[in-house]
mmCIF file of C-alpha atoms and ligand atoms in Angstrom:
data_model
loop_
_atom_site.group_PDB
_atom_site.id
_atom_site.type_symbol
_atom_site.label_atom_id
_atom_site.label_comp_id
_atom_site.label_asym_id
_atom_site.label_seq_id
_atom_site.Cartn_x
_atom_site.Cartn_y
_atom_site.Cartn_z
ATOM 1 C CA MET T 28 104.854 108.693 185.475
ATOM 2 C CA SER T 29 101.221 109.559 185.005
ATOM 3 C CA GLY T 30 99.649 106.800 182.940
ATOM 4 C CA ASP T 31 96.158 108.213 182.598
ATOM 5 C CA LEU T 32 96.586 110.567 179.670
ATOM 6 C CA HIS T 33 96.302 107.866 177.018
ATOM 7 C CA VAL T 34 98.470 109.510 174.403
ATOM 8 C CA SER T 35 99.582 107.042 171.764
ATOM 9 C CA THR T 36 102.714 108.839 170.540
ATOM 10 C CA ALA T 37 105.779 109.899 172.524
ATOM 11 C CA VAL T 38 108.837 111.911 171.524
ATOM 12 C CA ILE T 39 112.110 111.288 173.350
ATOM 13 C CA VAL T 40 114.346 114.341 172.944
ATOM 14 C CA VAL T 41 117.944 113.373 173.651
ATOM 15 C CA ALA T 42 119.760 116.380 175.033
ATOM 16 C CA ALA T 43 122.309 114.795 177.380
ATOM 17 C CA GLY T 44 125.422 115.114 175.199
ATOM 18 C CA SER T 45 128.270 117.417 176.132
ATOM 19 C CA GLY T 46 128.764 118.962 172.697
ATOM 20 C CA THR T 47 132.521 118.357 172.547
ATOM 21 C CA ARG T 48 132.775 119.244 168.883
ATOM 22 C CA LEU T 49 130.830 122.481 169.357
ATOM 23 C CA GLY T 50 133.203 123.449 172.138
ATOM 24 C CA ALA T 51 130.805 125.784 173.993
ATOM 25 C CA ALA T 52 130.914 126.408 177.738
ATOM 26 C CA LEU T 53 127.540 124.641 178.171
ATOM 27 C CA PRO T 54 126.224 121.263 177.034
ATOM 28 C CA LYS T 55 125.095 121.676 173.438
ATOM 29 C CA ALA T 56 121.313 121.518 174.016
ATOM 30 C CA PHE T 57 121.631 124.494 176.412
ATOM 31 C CA VAL T 58 123.561 126.678 173.995
ATOM 32 C CA ASP T 59 121.758 129.795 172.769
ATOM 33 C CA LEU T 60 120.650 130.177 169.171
ATOM 34 C CA ALA T 61 119.232 133.666 168.536
ATOM 35 C CA GLY T 62 117.552 134.009 171.922
ATOM 36 C CA GLN T 63 116.434 130.427 172.530
ATOM 37 C CA THR T 64 118.401 127.327 173.506
ATOM 38 C CA LEU T 65 118.612 124.441 171.048
ATOM 39 C CA LEU T 66 116.446 122.382 173.418
ATOM 40 C CA GLU T 67 113.786 125.101 173.571
ATOM 41 C CA ARG T 68 113.647 125.323 169.787
ATOM 42 C CA SER T 69 113.316 121.527 169.457
ATOM 43 C CA LEU T 70 110.507 121.424 172.014
ATOM 44 C CA ARG T 71 108.611 124.319 170.414
ATOM 45 C CA SER T 72 108.487 122.411 167.175
ATOM 46 C CA ILE T 73 107.137 119.290 168.914
ATOM 47 C CA ILE T 74 104.405 120.941 170.946
ATOM 48 C CA LEU T 75 102.949 122.495 167.803
ATOM 49 C CA LEU T 76 101.810 119.023 166.700
ATOM 50 C CA PRO T 77 98.024 119.233 166.380
ATOM 51 C CA TYR T 78 97.499 116.364 168.851
ATOM 52 C CA PRO T 79 98.939 115.679 172.319
ATOM 53 C CA VAL T 80 102.097 113.602 172.633
ATOM 54 C CA GLN T 81 104.179 112.581 175.606
ATOM 55 C CA VAL T 82 107.561 114.334 175.591
ATOM 56 C CA VAL T 83 110.543 112.963 177.499
ATOM 57 C CA VAL T 84 113.589 115.221 177.635
ATOM 58 C CA VAL T 85 116.833 113.388 178.415
ATOM 59 C CA ALA T 86 119.250 115.862 179.986
ATOM 60 C CA PRO T 87 122.703 115.842 181.637
ATOM 61 C CA ALA T 88 122.526 115.186 185.405
ATOM 62 C CA ASP T 89 123.629 118.753 186.217
ATOM 63 C CA PHE T 90 121.035 120.308 183.925
ATOM 64 C CA LEU T 91 117.811 118.628 185.035
ATOM 65 C CA SER T 92 116.337 121.780 186.540
ATOM 66 C CA ASP T 93 117.391 123.878 183.526
ATOM 67 C CA ALA T 94 115.669 121.367 181.244
ATOM 68 C CA GLN T 95 112.565 121.390 183.450
ATOM 69 C CA ALA T 96 112.425 125.186 183.338
ATOM 70 C CA ILE T 97 112.730 125.176 179.538
ATOM 71 C CA ALA T 98 110.036 122.505 179.174
ATOM 72 C CA HIS T 99 107.697 124.429 181.471
ATOM 73 C CA LYS T 100 108.301 127.648 179.564
ATOM 74 C CA VAL T 101 107.575 126.016 176.209
ATOM 75 C CA ALA T 102 104.563 124.000 177.352
ATOM 76 C CA PRO T 103 102.918 125.763 180.299
ATOM 77 C CA GLY T 104 99.981 123.688 181.466
ATOM 78 C CA LEU T 105 101.343 120.511 179.853
ATOM 79 C CA ASP T 106 103.507 119.456 182.792
ATOM 80 C CA ALA T 107 101.727 116.099 182.988
ATOM 81 C CA LEU T 108 102.834 115.277 179.451
ATOM 82 C CA VAL T 109 106.414 116.562 179.595
ATOM 83 C CA SER T 110 109.063 115.028 181.834
ATOM 84 C CA VAL T 111 112.825 115.274 182.212
ATOM 85 C CA VAL T 112 115.079 112.306 182.962
ATOM 86 C CA THR T 113 118.847 111.928 183.399
ATOM 87 C CA GLY T 114 120.881 110.774 180.410
ATOM 88 C CA GLY T 115 123.756 108.340 180.181
ATOM 89 C CA ALA T 116 127.358 108.254 179.001
ATOM 90 C CA THR T 117 126.422 107.538 175.384
ATOM 91 C CA ARG T 118 123.507 108.559 173.192
ATOM 92 C CA HIS T 119 122.416 104.926 173.297
ATOM 93 C CA ASP T 120 122.209 104.993 177.100
ATOM 94 C CA SER T 121 120.328 108.288 176.970
ATOM 95 C CA VAL T 122 117.688 106.870 174.618
ATOM 96 C CA ALA T 123 117.335 103.838 176.915
ATOM 97 C CA ALA T 124 116.704 106.215 179.846
ATOM 98 C CA GLY T 125 114.022 107.959 177.787
ATOM 99 C CA LEU T 126 112.341 104.672 176.865
ATOM 100 C CA ALA T 127 112.106 103.763 180.550
ATOM 101 C CA ALA T 128 110.011 106.896 181.165
ATOM 102 C CA LEU T 129 107.284 106.241 178.578
ATOM 103 C CA GLN T 130 103.637 106.009 179.616
ATOM 104 C CA SER T 131 101.983 102.628 179.168
ATOM 105 C CA SER T 132 99.557 103.937 176.516
ATOM 106 C CA VAL T 133 102.353 104.875 174.093
ATOM 107 C CA GLN T 134 102.349 102.851 170.874
ATOM 108 C CA VAL T 135 104.678 104.887 168.672
ATOM 109 C CA VAL T 136 107.934 106.428 169.866
ATOM 110 C CA LEU T 137 109.917 109.077 168.036
ATOM 111 C CA VAL T 138 113.528 109.667 169.057
ATOM 112 C CA HIS T 139 114.903 113.116 168.286
ATOM 113 C CA ASP T 140 118.279 114.842 168.684
ATOM 114 C CA ALA T 141 117.848 118.151 170.516
ATOM 115 C CA ALA T 142 120.796 119.249 168.362
ATOM 116 C CA ARG T 143 118.504 119.258 165.289
ATOM 117 C CA ALA T 144 116.963 122.418 166.647
ATOM 118 C CA LEU T 145 115.295 123.701 163.470
ATOM 119 C CA THR T 146 113.406 120.512 162.608
ATOM 120 C CA PRO T 147 109.901 121.497 161.449
ATOM 121 C CA THR T 148 106.747 120.179 163.149
ATOM 122 C CA THR T 149 105.676 118.556 159.887
ATOM 123 C CA LEU T 150 108.615 116.141 159.994
ATOM 124 C CA PHE T 151 107.482 114.835 163.397
ATOM 125 C CA ALA T 152 103.951 114.385 162.059
ATOM 126 C CA ASP T 153 105.180 112.692 158.865
ATOM 127 C CA VAL T 154 107.344 110.201 160.757
ATOM 128 C CA ASP T 155 104.572 109.422 163.242
ATOM 129 C CA MET T 156 102.045 108.850 160.451
ATOM 130 C CA ALA T 157 104.458 106.649 158.488
ATOM 131 C CA VAL T 158 105.099 104.428 161.531
ATOM 132 C CA GLN T 159 101.364 104.077 162.086
ATOM 133 C CA ALA T 160 100.737 103.306 158.421
ATOM 134 C CA THR T 161 103.548 100.756 157.966
ATOM 135 C CA GLY T 162 104.437 99.389 161.407
ATOM 136 C CA ALA T 163 108.074 99.744 160.314
ATOM 137 C CA GLY T 164 110.911 101.840 161.700
ATOM 138 C CA ILE T 165 110.945 105.197 159.863
ATOM 139 C CA VAL T 166 114.008 107.317 159.193
ATOM 140 C CA PRO T 167 113.844 110.760 157.562
ATOM 141 C CA ALA T 168 116.771 110.838 155.173
ATOM 142 C CA LEU T 169 118.320 113.015 152.480
ATOM 143 C CA PRO T 170 120.168 112.042 149.309
ATOM 144 C CA VAL T 171 123.935 112.396 149.508
ATOM 145 C CA VAL T 172 125.205 115.112 147.172
ATOM 146 C CA ASP T 173 128.979 114.660 147.401
ATOM 147 C CA SER T 174 130.986 111.896 145.772
ATOM 148 C CA LEU T 175 131.989 109.386 148.421
ATOM 149 C CA LYS T 176 135.410 107.824 148.958
ATOM 150 C CA GLN T 177 136.472 105.072 151.262
ATOM 151 C CA VAL T 178 139.887 105.923 152.704
ATOM 152 C CA ASP T 179 142.584 104.416 154.921
ATOM 153 C CA VAL T 180 144.015 106.121 158.026
ATOM 154 C CA THR T 181 146.419 108.195 155.928
ATOM 155 C CA GLY T 182 143.647 109.472 153.677
ATOM 156 C CA GLY T 183 144.611 107.253 150.747
ATOM 157 C CA VAL T 184 141.589 106.331 148.664
ATOM 158 C CA LEU T 185 140.698 102.663 148.840
ATOM 159 C CA GLY T 186 137.466 102.755 146.896
ATOM 160 C CA ILE T 187 134.248 104.582 146.156
ATOM 161 C CA ALA T 188 130.673 104.177 147.300
ATOM 162 C CA ASP T 189 127.671 104.601 145.008
ATOM 163 C CA ARG T 190 125.892 107.635 146.408
ATOM 164 C CA GLU T 191 122.686 106.702 144.592
ATOM 165 C CA GLN T 192 122.320 103.909 147.102
ATOM 166 C CA LEU T 193 123.127 106.041 150.133
ATOM 167 C CA ARG T 194 121.095 108.386 152.291
ATOM 168 C CA ALA T 195 122.035 110.640 155.208
ATOM 169 C CA ALA T 196 119.819 109.752 158.178
ATOM 170 C CA GLN T 197 118.231 112.465 160.322
ATOM 171 C CA THR T 198 115.870 112.475 163.305
ATOM 172 C CA PRO T 199 113.125 112.168 164.484
ATOM 173 C CA GLN T 200 113.258 108.442 163.828
ATOM 174 C CA GLY T 201 110.025 106.628 164.644
ATOM 175 C CA PHE T 202 109.281 103.074 165.741
ATOM 176 C CA PRO T 203 106.549 100.848 167.103
ATOM 177 C CA ARG T 204 107.185 101.226 170.821
ATOM 178 C CA ALA T 205 107.160 97.536 171.826
ATOM 179 C CA GLU T 206 109.731 96.579 169.180
ATOM 180 C CA LEU T 207 112.035 99.497 170.002
ATOM 181 C CA ASP T 208 111.871 98.588 173.714
ATOM 182 C CA ALA T 209 112.782 95.019 172.841
ATOM 183 C CA ALA T 210 115.594 96.100 170.516
ATOM 184 C CA TYR T 211 117.135 98.317 173.205
ATOM 185 C CA ALA T 212 116.746 95.606 175.845
ATOM 186 C CA ALA T 213 118.522 93.133 173.551
ATOM 187 C CA ALA T 214 121.307 95.557 172.574
ATOM 188 C CA GLY T 215 122.486 96.433 176.077
ATOM 189 C CA SER T 216 125.061 99.195 175.648
ATOM 190 C CA SER T 217 126.308 99.642 172.108
ATOM 191 C CA ASP T 218 128.162 101.836 169.633
ATOM 192 C CA TYR T 219 125.216 102.298 167.277
ATOM 193 C CA THR T 220 124.945 105.977 166.380
ATOM 194 C CA ASP T 221 121.212 105.975 165.747
ATOM 195 C CA ASP T 222 118.078 104.164 166.788
ATOM 196 C CA ALA T 223 117.344 102.700 163.379
ATOM 197 C CA ALA T 224 120.612 100.754 163.639
ATOM 198 C CA VAL T 225 119.572 99.304 167.018
ATOM 199 C CA PHE T 226 116.130 98.486 165.633
ATOM 200 C CA ALA T 227 117.537 96.854 162.459
ATOM 201 C CA ALA T 228 120.070 94.809 164.454
ATOM 202 C CA TYR T 229 117.123 93.349 166.337
ATOM 203 C CA GLY T 230 115.520 92.388 163.018
ATOM 204 C CA GLY T 231 113.131 95.317 162.582
ATOM 205 C CA ALA T 232 112.339 96.612 159.083
ATOM 206 C CA VAL T 233 113.401 100.211 158.511
ATOM 207 C CA THR T 234 112.167 102.493 155.720
ATOM 208 C CA THR T 235 113.216 106.018 154.821
ATOM 209 C CA ILE T 236 110.959 108.961 154.099
ATOM 210 C CA PRO T 237 112.157 112.320 152.725
ATOM 211 C CA GLY T 238 114.045 114.309 155.350
ATOM 212 C CA ASP T 239 114.265 118.088 155.533
ATOM 213 C CA GLU T 240 117.353 120.253 154.911
ATOM 214 C CA VAL T 241 116.618 122.396 157.953
ATOM 215 C CA ALA T 242 116.623 119.346 160.237
ATOM 216 C CA PHE T 243 120.444 119.292 160.011
ATOM 217 C CA LYS T 244 122.329 118.461 163.192
ATOM 218 C CA ILE T 245 124.176 121.292 164.882
ATOM 219 C CA THR T 246 127.508 119.652 165.620
ATOM 220 C CA THR T 247 130.254 122.258 165.139
ATOM 221 C CA ALA T 248 130.544 126.031 165.522
ATOM 222 C CA TRP T 249 130.151 126.233 161.756
ATOM 223 C CA ASP T 250 126.767 124.467 162.033
ATOM 224 C CA LEU T 251 125.636 126.884 164.749
ATOM 225 C CA ASN T 252 126.559 129.756 162.478
ATOM 226 C CA ARG T 253 124.629 128.133 159.640
ATOM 227 C CA ALA T 254 121.589 127.805 161.909
ATOM 228 C CA HIS T 255 121.814 131.558 162.600
ATOM 229 C CA GLN T 256 121.901 132.221 158.862
ATOM 230 C CA VAL T 257 118.947 129.913 158.221
ATOM 231 C CA LEU T 258 116.909 131.618 160.936
ATOM 232 C CA GLY T 259 117.747 134.993 159.438
ATOM 233 C CA SER T 260 116.619 133.961 155.989
ATOM 234 C CA VAL T 261 113.450 132.131 156.956
ATOM 235 C CA PRO T 262 110.501 134.493 157.391
ATOM 236 C CA ASP T 263 108.862 134.397 160.819
ATOM 237 C CA ALA T 264 106.476 131.505 161.131
ATOM 238 C CA HIS T 265 102.952 132.869 160.838
ATOM 239 C CA ARG T 266 99.926 130.930 162.002
ATOM 240 C CA VAL T 267 96.198 131.622 161.848
ATOM 241 C CA GLY T 268 93.439 130.439 164.160
ATOM 242 C CA THR T 269 89.665 130.754 164.356
ATOM 243 C CA GLY T 270 87.314 131.017 167.316
ATOM 244 C CA ILE T 271 83.547 131.093 167.727
ATOM 245 C CA ASP T 272 81.541 131.847 170.839
ATOM 246 C CA VAL T 273 77.817 131.991 171.569
ATOM 247 C CA HIS T 274 75.993 133.302 174.631
ATOM 248 C CA ALA T 275 72.259 133.576 175.393
ATOM 249 C CA PHE T 276 70.724 136.763 176.779
ATOM 250 C CA GLY T 277 69.777 136.703 180.457
ATOM 251 C CA GLU T 278 67.430 139.032 182.345
ATOM 252 C CA ALA T 279 69.489 141.680 184.139
ATOM 253 C CA GLU T 280 70.237 144.872 182.226
ATOM 254 C CA ASN T 281 74.013 144.603 182.522
ATOM 255 C CA LEU T 282 75.455 143.800 179.114
ATOM 256 C CA TRP T 283 79.203 143.585 178.536
ATOM 257 C CA LEU T 284 80.086 142.970 174.895
ATOM 258 C CA ALA T 285 83.208 143.603 172.823
ATOM 259 C CA GLY T 286 84.867 145.071 175.894
ATOM 260 C CA LEU T 287 82.158 147.732 176.353
ATOM 261 C CA HIS T 288 79.369 148.175 178.870
ATOM 262 C CA TRP T 289 75.928 148.640 177.236
ATOM 263 C CA PRO T 290 73.547 150.451 179.641
ATOM 264 C CA GLY T 291 69.923 149.307 179.409
ATOM 265 C CA GLU T 292 70.752 146.164 177.385
ATOM 266 C CA LYS T 293 70.127 142.610 178.640
ATOM 267 C CA GLU T 294 73.267 140.848 179.896
ATOM 268 C CA LEU T 295 74.667 137.720 178.276
ATOM 269 C CA SER T 296 74.525 134.738 180.591
ATOM 270 C CA GLY T 297 77.490 132.545 181.390
ATOM 271 C CA HIS T 298 79.913 131.693 184.147
ATOM 272 C CA SER T 299 81.948 134.759 183.191
ATOM 273 C CA ASP T 300 80.485 138.078 182.014
ATOM 274 C CA GLY T 301 79.454 136.386 178.743
ATOM 275 C CA ASP T 302 81.432 138.677 176.416
ATOM 276 C CA ALA T 303 81.209 136.451 173.326
ATOM 277 C CA VAL T 304 83.361 138.820 171.229
ATOM 278 C CA ALA T 305 86.225 138.710 173.742
ATOM 279 C CA HIS T 306 85.913 134.934 174.106
ATOM 280 C CA ALA T 307 85.977 134.335 170.336
ATOM 281 C CA ILE T 308 89.160 136.436 170.172
ATOM 282 C CA CYS T 309 90.745 134.271 172.894
ATOM 283 C CA ASP T 310 89.829 131.048 171.092
ATOM 284 C CA ALA T 311 91.247 132.330 167.798
ATOM 285 C CA LEU T 312 94.539 133.380 169.428
ATOM 286 C CA LEU T 313 94.917 130.138 171.394
ATOM 287 C CA SER T 314 94.136 128.085 168.308
ATOM 288 C CA ALA T 315 96.683 130.003 166.221
ATOM 289 C CA ALA T 316 99.348 129.279 168.836
ATOM 290 C CA GLY T 317 98.334 125.613 169.057
ATOM 291 C CA LEU T 318 97.318 126.046 172.703
ATOM 292 C CA GLY T 319 93.811 124.597 172.663
ATOM 293 C CA ASP T 320 90.873 126.765 173.640
ATOM 294 C CA ILE T 321 89.563 129.050 176.356
ATOM 295 C CA GLY T 322 87.680 126.239 178.132
ATOM 296 C CA SER T 323 90.738 124.034 178.488
ATOM 297 C CA ARG T 324 93.069 126.937 179.345
ATOM 298 C CA PHE T 325 90.993 128.857 181.860
ATOM 299 C CA GLY T 326 88.448 126.268 183.040
ATOM 300 C CA THR T 327 84.918 127.354 182.182
ATOM 301 C CA SER T 328 83.613 126.593 185.673
ATOM 302 C CA ASP T 329 86.719 127.622 187.656
ATOM 303 C CA PRO T 330 85.496 129.850 190.538
ATOM 304 C CA ALA T 331 88.465 132.146 189.818
ATOM 305 C CA TYR T 332 86.675 133.200 186.628
ATOM 306 C CA ALA T 333 83.157 133.685 188.030
ATOM 307 C CA ASN T 334 81.858 136.901 186.408
ATOM 308 C CA ALA T 335 85.345 137.506 185.004
ATOM 309 C CA SER T 336 85.499 140.245 182.403
ATOM 310 C CA GLY T 337 86.547 139.725 178.816
ATOM 311 C CA GLU T 338 89.669 141.702 179.639
ATOM 312 C CA VAL T 339 90.841 139.034 182.109
ATOM 313 C CA PHE T 340 90.588 136.334 179.450
ATOM 314 C CA VAL T 341 92.095 138.356 176.599
ATOM 315 C CA ARG T 342 95.062 139.587 178.630
ATOM 316 C CA GLY T 343 95.541 136.074 180.075
ATOM 317 C CA THR T 344 95.494 134.648 176.551
ATOM 318 C CA ILE T 345 98.131 137.120 175.362
ATOM 319 C CA GLU T 346 100.342 136.006 178.275
ATOM 320 C CA LEU T 347 99.831 132.335 177.418
ATOM 321 C CA ILE T 348 100.689 132.721 173.765
ATOM 322 C CA ALA T 349 103.666 134.936 174.656
ATOM 323 C CA SER T 350 105.108 132.261 176.907
ATOM 324 C CA ALA T 351 104.697 129.799 174.041
ATOM 325 C CA GLY T 352 106.737 132.169 171.848
ATOM 326 C CA PHE T 353 103.978 133.901 169.858
ATOM 327 C CA GLU T 354 102.798 137.462 169.434
ATOM 328 C CA PRO T 355 99.584 138.604 167.738
ATOM 329 C CA ILE T 356 99.778 140.368 164.377
ATOM 330 C CA ASN T 357 96.067 141.162 164.048
ATOM 331 C CA VAL T 358 92.631 139.855 164.908
ATOM 332 C CA SER T 359 89.379 140.218 162.979
ATOM 333 C CA VAL T 360 86.119 139.504 164.796
ATOM 334 C CA GLN T 361 82.500 139.658 163.673
ATOM 335 C CA LEU T 362 79.495 139.888 165.974
ATOM 336 C CA ILE T 363 76.317 138.192 164.767
ATOM 337 C CA GLY T 364 73.086 139.356 166.384
ATOM 338 C CA ASN T 365 70.196 141.851 166.325
ATOM 339 C CA LYS T 366 71.002 143.427 169.659
ATOM 340 C CA PRO T 367 72.651 145.600 170.736
ATOM 341 C CA ARG T 368 72.722 148.032 167.775
ATOM 342 C CA PHE T 369 76.458 147.820 167.313
ATOM 343 C CA SER T 370 77.554 150.185 164.555
ATOM 344 C CA ALA T 371 77.540 153.384 166.619
ATOM 345 C CA ARG T 372 80.098 151.917 169.060
ATOM 346 C CA ARG T 373 82.150 149.822 166.627
ATOM 347 C CA VAL T 374 85.198 152.111 166.642
ATOM 348 C CA GLU T 375 85.097 152.411 170.429
ATOM 349 C CA ALA T 376 85.047 148.590 170.737
ATOM 350 C CA GLN T 377 87.983 148.283 168.345
ATOM 351 C CA ALA T 378 90.045 150.692 170.443
ATOM 352 C CA VAL T 379 89.409 148.778 173.687
ATOM 353 C CA LEU T 380 90.079 145.352 172.157
ATOM 354 C CA THR T 381 93.193 146.589 170.344
ATOM 355 C CA GLU T 382 94.504 147.834 173.691
ATOM 356 C CA TRP T 383 93.973 144.423 175.327
ATOM 357 C CA VAL T 384 95.445 142.396 172.461
ATOM 358 C CA GLY T 385 98.371 144.732 171.785
ATOM 359 C CA ALA T 386 97.794 144.446 168.014
ATOM 360 C CA PRO T 387 95.068 145.732 165.705
ATOM 361 C CA VAL T 388 91.631 144.209 166.305
ATOM 362 C CA SER T 389 88.977 144.968 163.700
ATOM 363 C CA VAL T 390 85.374 144.461 164.691
ATOM 364 C CA SER T 391 82.332 144.181 162.441
ATOM 365 C CA ALA T 392 78.726 143.174 163.047
ATOM 366 C CA THR T 393 75.903 141.603 161.095
ATOM 367 C CA THR T 394 72.371 140.309 161.541
ATOM 368 C CA THR T 395 70.964 137.082 160.136
ATOM 369 C CA ASP T 396 67.856 138.436 158.423
ATOM 370 C CA GLY T 397 65.669 137.357 161.331
ATOM 371 C CA LEU T 398 66.783 133.728 161.056
ATOM 372 C CA GLY T 399 68.016 131.450 163.814
ATOM 373 C CA PHE T 400 68.671 132.172 167.491
ATOM 374 C CA THR T 401 70.395 135.465 166.771
ATOM 375 C CA GLY T 402 67.525 136.550 164.516
ATOM 376 C CA ARG T 403 65.011 135.751 167.252
ATOM 377 C CA GLY T 404 67.083 137.823 169.670
ATOM 378 C CA GLU T 405 67.844 134.884 171.958
ATOM 379 C CA GLY T 406 71.569 135.527 172.041
ATOM 380 C CA VAL T 407 74.640 136.529 170.069
ATOM 381 C CA ALA T 408 77.449 134.724 168.290
ATOM 382 C CA ALA T 409 80.927 135.982 167.500
ATOM 383 C CA ILE T 410 83.503 134.587 165.092
ATOM 384 C CA ALA T 411 87.151 135.611 165.142
ATOM 385 C CA THR T 412 90.269 134.994 163.084
ATOM 386 C CA ALA T 413 93.689 135.679 164.582
ATOM 387 C CA LEU T 414 97.107 135.837 162.948
ATOM 388 C CA VAL T 415 100.145 135.301 165.170
ATOM 389 C CA ARG T 416 103.888 135.301 164.609
ATOM 390 C CA GLN T 417 106.520 133.129 166.238
ATOM 391 C CA ARG T 418 109.027 135.401 167.942
HETATM 392 N N1 LIG Z 1063 123.219 112.727 173.381
HETATM 393 C C1 LIG Z 1063 122.682 112.305 174.586
HETATM 394 N N2 LIG Z 1063 123.451 111.614 175.476
HETATM 395 C C2 LIG Z 1063 124.746 111.348 175.203
HETATM 396 C C3 LIG Z 1063 125.304 111.766 173.975
HETATM 397 C C4 LIG Z 1063 124.515 112.462 173.074
HETATM 398 O O1 LIG Z 1063 121.512 112.555 174.861
HETATM 399 N N3 LIG Z 1063 125.467 110.709 176.111
HETATM 400 C C5 LIG Z 1063 122.376 113.523 172.464
HETATM 401 C C6 LIG Z 1063 122.958 114.910 172.233
HETATM 402 O O2 LIG Z 1063 122.549 115.802 173.280
HETATM 403 C C7 LIG Z 1063 122.418 115.290 170.870
HETATM 404 C C8 LIG Z 1063 122.199 113.944 170.185
HETATM 405 O O3 LIG Z 1063 122.364 112.944 171.186
HETATM 406 O O4 LIG Z 1063 121.176 115.976 170.942
HETATM 407 C C9 LIG Z 1063 123.178 113.752 169.042
HETATM 408 O O5 LIG Z 1063 124.500 113.656 169.538
HETATM 409 P P1 LIG Z 1063 125.707 114.607 169.135
HETATM 410 O O6 LIG Z 1063 125.323 115.525 168.061
HETATM 411 O O7 LIG Z 1063 126.913 113.752 168.975
HETATM 412 O O8 LIG Z 1063 125.848 115.510 170.458
HETATM 413 P P2 LIG Z 1063 126.964 115.505 171.552
HETATM 414 O O9 LIG Z 1063 127.343 114.122 171.899
HETATM 415 O O10 LIG Z 1063 126.512 116.397 172.632
HETATM 416 O O11 LIG Z 1063 128.166 116.230 170.775
HETATM 417 P P3 LIG Z 1063 129.669 115.713 170.634
HETATM 418 O O12 LIG Z 1063 129.601 114.347 170.037
HETATM 419 O O13 LIG Z 1063 130.318 116.741 169.759
HETATM 420 O O14 LIG Z 1063 130.241 115.697 172.041
HETATM 421 MG MG1 LIG Z 1064 128.184 112.753 170.416
#
């Protein structure tokens, strides 16, 4: 396990169960829900956290390569942070296997059921923050709405429970890593059905925070059907991103800007062809999809991109966001600079960029009234906003 990434939070995604109650031909985490497996949907939610986390997927022994393929598809380029380990006979054993794979830098560990496939990213962030703020074990939980009866084996009612005092526990459940390690080490194998129970048995304090209805666990065929209905009724997740790029003019008369060649105009300098408009579009799209920026994705000094055109970066960006499950809805980009005189070729630039992005790109241009580096004609800046949709 690579220990040099220094992430402080990890998410263990337990996906090693067989899904007996669902009764599908595949283990539950590998069952399809509207075009994506439950595991894929769980992972997509986690990697949209706005900071890097280690992710350990715990999978059935026969499904390690399937789990690896799903993880790679969801988080291309994050292979160092995402690993797959073999689960055990019980959920408890599977969590223990996940704990054994954590990097040394991890301080907070979240344990999540892959079966809670629609859990929103915000719940992961909320649990992580609450653990950091309190140092306690944190359980997202919902009030119980039904009246509760205690019964004997024949169904005869023995008594009632006060639902005001009860909560239904969900995942992700979060804990200080050292204490959860110790609790699991002390518990050996056990019948506890969640991690908070293991943690509390070891003496750890556990607090609840509000759960989320859509984080329900897919257990039966009825639940899978409900998940289909929920997906159908929830509008596509839309996300925006911004990107800015600046390049200085060089000497040669070989300008590429906004996807167009500008004869007689000074080129923009840079490792690539310096097309600031194209680069700002890439940054906006990558940011909207939660995939970082052009420098971290393509490597600003990578020889493969020496003199690369804006088209290479824009088309590469569209591929990256597509493999993370996003498609562009539209992009708006503004060029800031005195040169070149842009308005006469604005429509032409829009057509080229729209072709590359595969969705409408609107381009505008402005000057800065002679102020700053753009006003002095030293270079140009471009600022873009992108809207993407989760497919
Ligand atoms: N789990 C696991 N290893 C096990 C058992 C369960 O990693 N040996 C995981 C499941 O994959 C699931 C989560 O724990 O994501 C919650 O368990 P549950 O909903 O009970 O799933 P299954 O055990 O797969 O289903 P069933 O009990 O119906 O067989
Ligand atoms: Mg089970």
